[in-house]
Amino acid sequence: DAGVIQSPRHEVTEMGQEVTLRCKPISGHDYLFWYRQTMMRGLELLIYFNNNVPIDDSGMPEDRFSAKMPNASFSTLKIQPSEPRDSAVYFCASRWGRERPQHFGDGTRLSIL
Amino acid sequence: GESVGLHLPTLSVQEGDNSIINCAYSNSASDYFIWYKQESGKGPQFIIDIRSNMDKRQGQRVTVLLNKTVKHLSLQIAATQPGDSAVYFCEVGTGGFKTIFGAGTRLFVKA
């Protein structure tokens, strides 16, 4: 039973570069979430989708961040241009239905130099 | 405003002792509560959940207690083992979707 798959696991890039994080949710799950985790701010919800439609993106820090879900099995989170303060671990999670636990991927550790 | 918090950011216990991790929430309409365990280098993993129509639920070595009167949630781990060392998060759900994660408590288990 494959869980949520994120790629890459680690990304190191220079400030100003475009960064694309990828997520494959668990098959059959209809909710997908993107989170950012830092020591200072903990786990922050950035955006979530229901049936591939973005529902709430109020957690997206600024216009440099964008997320898409072109189909039920794939989502991307893009940062353009990237800045050092974007350095964090980014998690994708999926869930089936409401009032269910979320299933998290192992995250992408992003370092912007 | 709405918030979810943890009383103790770090908890250190002796192997074999019981651990209690606490979580306070502010929205009285919250109706679904989940505990996750996050090990180093991994994403949070589901441990146990409880709905607002219950005040206690037990799993394997874990028990979740819900006190809606004071808006408090706790996770009890019996006979804590070194493998229980991790960060524990509570997630509080309200109205079917909106959820908030607590800041997390790091549990250290001393051998």
CSV table of C-alpha atoms in Angstrom, one decimal:
chain,number,residue,atom,x,y,z
A,1,ASP,CA,0.0,0.0,0.0
A,2,ALA,CA,1.9,3.1,-1.2
A,3,GLY,CA,1.6,6.1,0.9
A,4,VAL,CA,1.9,9.7,-0.1
A,5,ILE,CA,5.0,10.2,-2.3
A,6,GLN,CA,6.9,13.4,-2.4
A,7,SER,CA,9.8,14.4,-4.6
A,8,PRO,CA,12.5,15.5,-4.4
A,9,ARG,CA,13.4,14.5,-0.8
A,10,HIS,CA,16.0,17.2,-0.6
A,11,GLU,CA,16.5,20.4,-2.7
A,12,VAL,CA,19.2,22.9,-2.5
A,13,THR,CA,19.2,25.8,-4.8
A,14,GLU,CA,20.2,29.4,-5.0
A,15,MET,CA,18.1,32.4,-4.2
A,16,GLY,CA,16.0,33.5,-7.2
A,17,GLN,CA,15.7,30.1,-8.7
A,18,GLU,CA,12.3,28.4,-9.4
A,19,VAL,CA,11.6,25.5,-7.2
A,20,THR,CA,8.9,22.8,-7.9
A,21,LEU,CA,7.9,20.3,-5.3
A,22,ARG,CA,5.8,17.3,-6.3
A,23,CYS,CA,3.3,15.1,-4.6
A,24,LYS,CA,1.4,11.9,-5.4
A,25,PRO,CA,-1.5,11.4,-3.0
A,26,ILE,CA,-2.9,8.1,-1.9
A,27,SER,CA,-5.2,6.7,-4.6
A,28,GLY,CA,-8.8,7.4,-3.8
A,29,HIS,CA,-8.2,10.3,-1.4
A,30,ASP,CA,-10.1,13.3,-2.3
A,31,TYR,CA,-8.4,15.9,-0.2
A,32,LEU,CA,-4.8,17.1,-0.6
A,33,PHE,CA,-2.9,19.4,1.6
A,34,TRP,CA,0.4,21.3,1.4
A,35,TYR,CA,2.2,22.2,4.7
A,36,ARG,CA,5.4,24.0,5.6
A,37,GLN,CA,7.3,23.1,8.8
A,38,THR,CA,9.9,25.2,10.5
A,39,MET,CA,11.2,25.4,14.0
A,40,MET,CA,9.9,28.9,14.5
A,41,ARG,CA,6.4,28.5,13.1
A,42,GLY,CA,5.7,24.8,13.4
A,43,LEU,CA,3.4,23.1,10.9
A,44,GLU,CA,1.6,25.6,8.7
A,45,LEU,CA,-1.2,24.8,6.2
A,46,LEU,CA,-0.4,26.5,2.9
A,47,ILE,CA,-3.3,25.3,0.7
A,48,TYR,CA,-5.7,22.4,0.3
A,49,PHE,CA,-7.6,20.9,-2.5
A,50,ASN,CA,-10.8,18.9,-2.6
A,51,ASN,CA,-11.4,16.8,-5.7
A,52,ASN,CA,-8.6,18.7,-7.5
A,53,VAL,CA,-10.1,22.1,-6.8
A,54,PRO,CA,-8.2,24.6,-4.6
A,55,ILE,CA,-10.5,25.4,-1.6
A,56,ASP,CA,-8.4,27.5,0.7
A,57,ASP,CA,-5.1,29.1,-0.2
A,58,SER,CA,-5.1,31.7,2.6
A,59,GLY,CA,-2.0,30.1,4.1
A,60,MET,CA,0.1,30.7,1.0
A,61,PRO,CA,2.7,33.3,2.1
A,62,GLU,CA,2.7,35.4,-1.0
A,63,ASP,CA,2.4,35.5,-4.7
A,64,ARG,CA,5.7,33.8,-5.2
A,65,PHE,CA,4.0,30.6,-4.1
A,66,SER,CA,1.5,28.7,-6.3
A,67,ALA,CA,0.0,25.2,-6.2
A,68,LYS,CA,-1.8,23.1,-8.8
A,69,MET,CA,-3.5,19.8,-8.9
A,70,PRO,CA,-4.1,18.9,-12.6
A,71,ASN,CA,-5.5,15.5,-11.7
A,72,ALA,CA,-6.3,13.3,-8.7
A,73,SER,CA,-2.9,11.7,-8.6
A,74,PHE,CA,-0.6,14.7,-8.8
A,75,SER,CA,0.0,18.1,-7.3
A,76,THR,CA,2.8,20.6,-7.4
A,77,LEU,CA,3.9,23.5,-5.2
A,78,LYS,CA,6.0,26.1,-7.0
A,79,ILE,CA,8.1,28.9,-5.5
A,80,GLN,CA,9.3,31.5,-8.0
A,81,PRO,CA,11.5,33.3,-7.2
A,82,SER,CA,12.8,31.5,-4.2
A,83,GLU,CA,14.2,33.3,-1.1
A,84,PRO,CA,16.3,32.1,1.8
A,85,ARG,CA,13.4,32.5,4.2
A,86,ASP,CA,11.5,29.8,2.2
A,87,SER,CA,13.9,27.2,3.6
A,88,ALA,CA,11.8,24.6,5.4
A,89,VAL,CA,10.4,21.1,5.2
A,90,TYR,CA,7.4,21.0,2.9
A,91,PHE,CA,4.9,18.2,3.5
A,92,CYS,CA,2.1,17.0,1.3
A,93,ALA,CA,-0.8,15.1,2.9
A,94,SER,CA,-3.9,13.4,1.6
A,95,ARG,CA,-7.1,12.3,3.2
A,96,TRP,CA,-10.3,10.5,2.2
A,97,GLY,CA,-13.4,12.3,3.2
A,98,ARG,CA,-14.0,14.6,6.2
A,99,GLU,CA,-13.1,13.9,9.8
A,100,ARG,CA,-10.4,11.4,8.8
A,101,PRO,CA,-6.7,11.4,9.7
A,102,GLN,CA,-4.4,12.9,7.2
A,103,HIS,CA,-1.7,10.7,5.6
A,104,PHE,CA,1.6,12.6,5.2
A,105,GLY,CA,4.5,12.1,2.9
A,106,ASP,CA,8.0,12.2,4.2
A,107,GLY,CA,8.5,15.8,3.1
A,108,THR,CA,10.9,17.8,0.9
A,109,ARG,CA,13.7,19.5,2.8
A,110,LEU,CA,14.2,22.8,0.9
A,111,SER,CA,17.3,24.9,1.4
A,112,ILE,CA,17.6,28.2,-0.4
A,113,LEU,CA,21.1,29.7,-0.3
B,1,GLY,CA,-9.1,34.0,18.0
B,2,GLU,CA,-8.9,30.3,17.4
B,3,SER,CA,-5.8,28.5,18.7
B,4,VAL,CA,-4.5,25.2,19.6
B,5,GLY,CA,-1.6,25.0,22.0
B,6,LEU,CA,0.4,22.6,24.0
B,7,HIS,CA,1.2,22.9,27.7
B,8,LEU,CA,4.7,21.3,27.6
B,9,PRO,CA,6.9,21.7,24.5
B,10,THR,CA,9.4,19.1,25.8
B,11,LEU,CA,8.7,16.0,28.0
B,12,SER,CA,11.4,13.7,29.3
B,13,VAL,CA,10.3,10.3,30.8
B,14,GLN,CA,12.0,7.2,32.1
B,15,GLU,CA,11.6,4.1,30.0
B,16,GLY,CA,8.7,2.1,31.3
B,17,ASP,CA,6.9,5.1,32.9
B,18,ASN,CA,3.6,6.5,31.5
B,19,SER,CA,3.7,9.7,29.4
B,20,ILE,CA,1.0,12.3,29.2
B,21,ILE,CA,1.0,14.9,26.4
B,22,ASN,CA,-1.5,17.7,26.6
B,23,CYS,CA,-3.3,19.9,24.1
B,24,ALA,CA,-5.6,22.9,24.7
B,25,TYR,CA,-8.0,24.3,22.1
B,26,SER,CA,-10.1,27.4,22.0
B,27,ASN,CA,-13.1,26.7,19.7
B,28,SER,CA,-15.9,25.0,21.6
B,29,ALA,CA,-17.4,23.9,18.2
B,30,SER,CA,-14.4,21.7,17.6
B,31,ASP,CA,-15.6,18.2,17.0
B,32,TYR,CA,-12.8,15.9,15.8
B,33,PHE,CA,-9.4,15.5,17.4
B,34,ILE,CA,-6.4,13.6,16.2
B,35,TRP,CA,-2.9,12.7,17.6
B,36,TYR,CA,0.1,12.3,15.3
B,37,LYS,CA,3.6,11.1,16.0
B,38,GLN,CA,6.5,12.6,14.0
B,39,GLU,CA,9.8,10.9,13.9
B,40,SER,CA,13.0,12.6,12.7
B,41,GLY,CA,13.1,12.9,8.9
B,42,LYS,CA,9.5,11.7,8.5
B,43,GLY,CA,6.0,13.2,8.2
B,44,PRO,CA,3.5,13.0,11.0
B,45,GLN,CA,1.8,9.6,11.4
B,46,PHE,CA,-1.7,9.0,12.7
B,47,ILE,CA,-1.8,7.5,16.2
B,48,ILE,CA,-5.4,7.8,17.4
B,49,ASP,CA,-8.5,10.0,17.0
B,50,ILE,CA,-11.6,10.8,19.0
B,51,ARG,CA,-14.8,12.6,18.2
B,52,SER,CA,-16.6,15.0,20.4
B,53,ASN,CA,-19.3,12.5,21.4
B,54,MET,CA,-16.7,10.6,23.3
B,55,ASP,CA,-14.5,11.4,26.2
B,56,LYS,CA,-12.1,8.5,26.0
B,57,ARG,CA,-10.7,6.2,23.5
B,58,GLN,CA,-8.1,3.5,23.8
B,59,GLY,CA,-5.6,2.0,21.4
B,60,GLN,CA,-2.6,-0.1,21.8
B,61,ARG,CA,-0.7,1.4,24.7
B,62,VAL,CA,-2.3,4.8,24.0
B,63,THR,CA,-5.3,6.5,25.4
B,64,VAL,CA,-6.8,9.8,24.3
B,65,LEU,CA,-8.9,11.8,26.8
B,66,LEU,CA,-11.2,14.6,25.8
B,67,ASN,CA,-12.5,17.2,28.3
B,68,LYS,CA,-14.9,19.4,26.3
B,69,THR,CA,-15.7,21.5,29.4
B,70,VAL,CA,-12.2,22.9,29.6
B,71,LYS,CA,-11.4,22.3,26.0
B,72,HIS,CA,-8.5,20.0,26.7
B,73,LEU,CA,-7.1,16.9,25.0
B,74,SER,CA,-4.5,14.5,26.3
B,75,LEU,CA,-2.5,11.6,24.9
B,76,GLN,CA,-1.4,9.0,27.4
B,77,ILE,CA,1.3,6.5,26.4
B,78,ALA,CA,1.6,3.5,28.7
B,79,ALA,CA,5.0,1.9,29.5
B,80,THR,CA,6.8,4.4,27.3
B,81,GLN,CA,9.6,2.8,25.2
B,82,PRO,CA,12.6,4.4,23.5
B,83,GLY,CA,10.8,4.0,20.1
B,84,ASP,CA,8.2,6.4,21.4
B,85,SER,CA,10.7,9.3,21.3
B,86,ALA,CA,9.3,11.7,18.8
B,87,VAL,CA,7.3,14.9,18.4
B,88,TYR,CA,3.6,14.6,19.0
B,89,PHE,CA,1.0,16.8,17.5
B,90,CYS,CA,-2.6,17.3,18.1
B,91,GLU,CA,-4.9,18.3,15.3
B,92,VAL,CA,-8.3,19.8,16.1
B,93,GLY,CA,-11.0,19.8,13.5
B,94,THR,CA,-14.1,22.0,13.4
B,95,GLY,CA,-17.2,21.8,11.3
B,96,GLY,CA,-16.0,19.0,9.1
B,97,PHE,CA,-13.0,20.5,7.6
B,98,LYS,CA,-11.2,23.4,9.2
B,99,THR,CA,-8.3,22.0,11.3
B,100,ILE,CA,-5.5,23.4,13.3
B,101,PHE,CA,-2.3,21.7,14.4
B,102,GLY,CA,-0.8,22.3,17.8
B,103,ALA,CA,2.9,23.4,18.1
B,104,GLY,CA,4.0,19.9,19.0
B,105,THR,CA,5.6,18.3,22.1
B,106,ARG,CA,8.9,16.6,21.9
B,107,LEU,CA,9.0,13.4,24.0
B,108,PHE,CA,12.4,12.1,25.2
B,109,VAL,CA,12.5,8.6,26.6
B,110,LYS,CA,15.5,7.9,28.9
B,111,ALA,CA,16.7,4.3,29.0
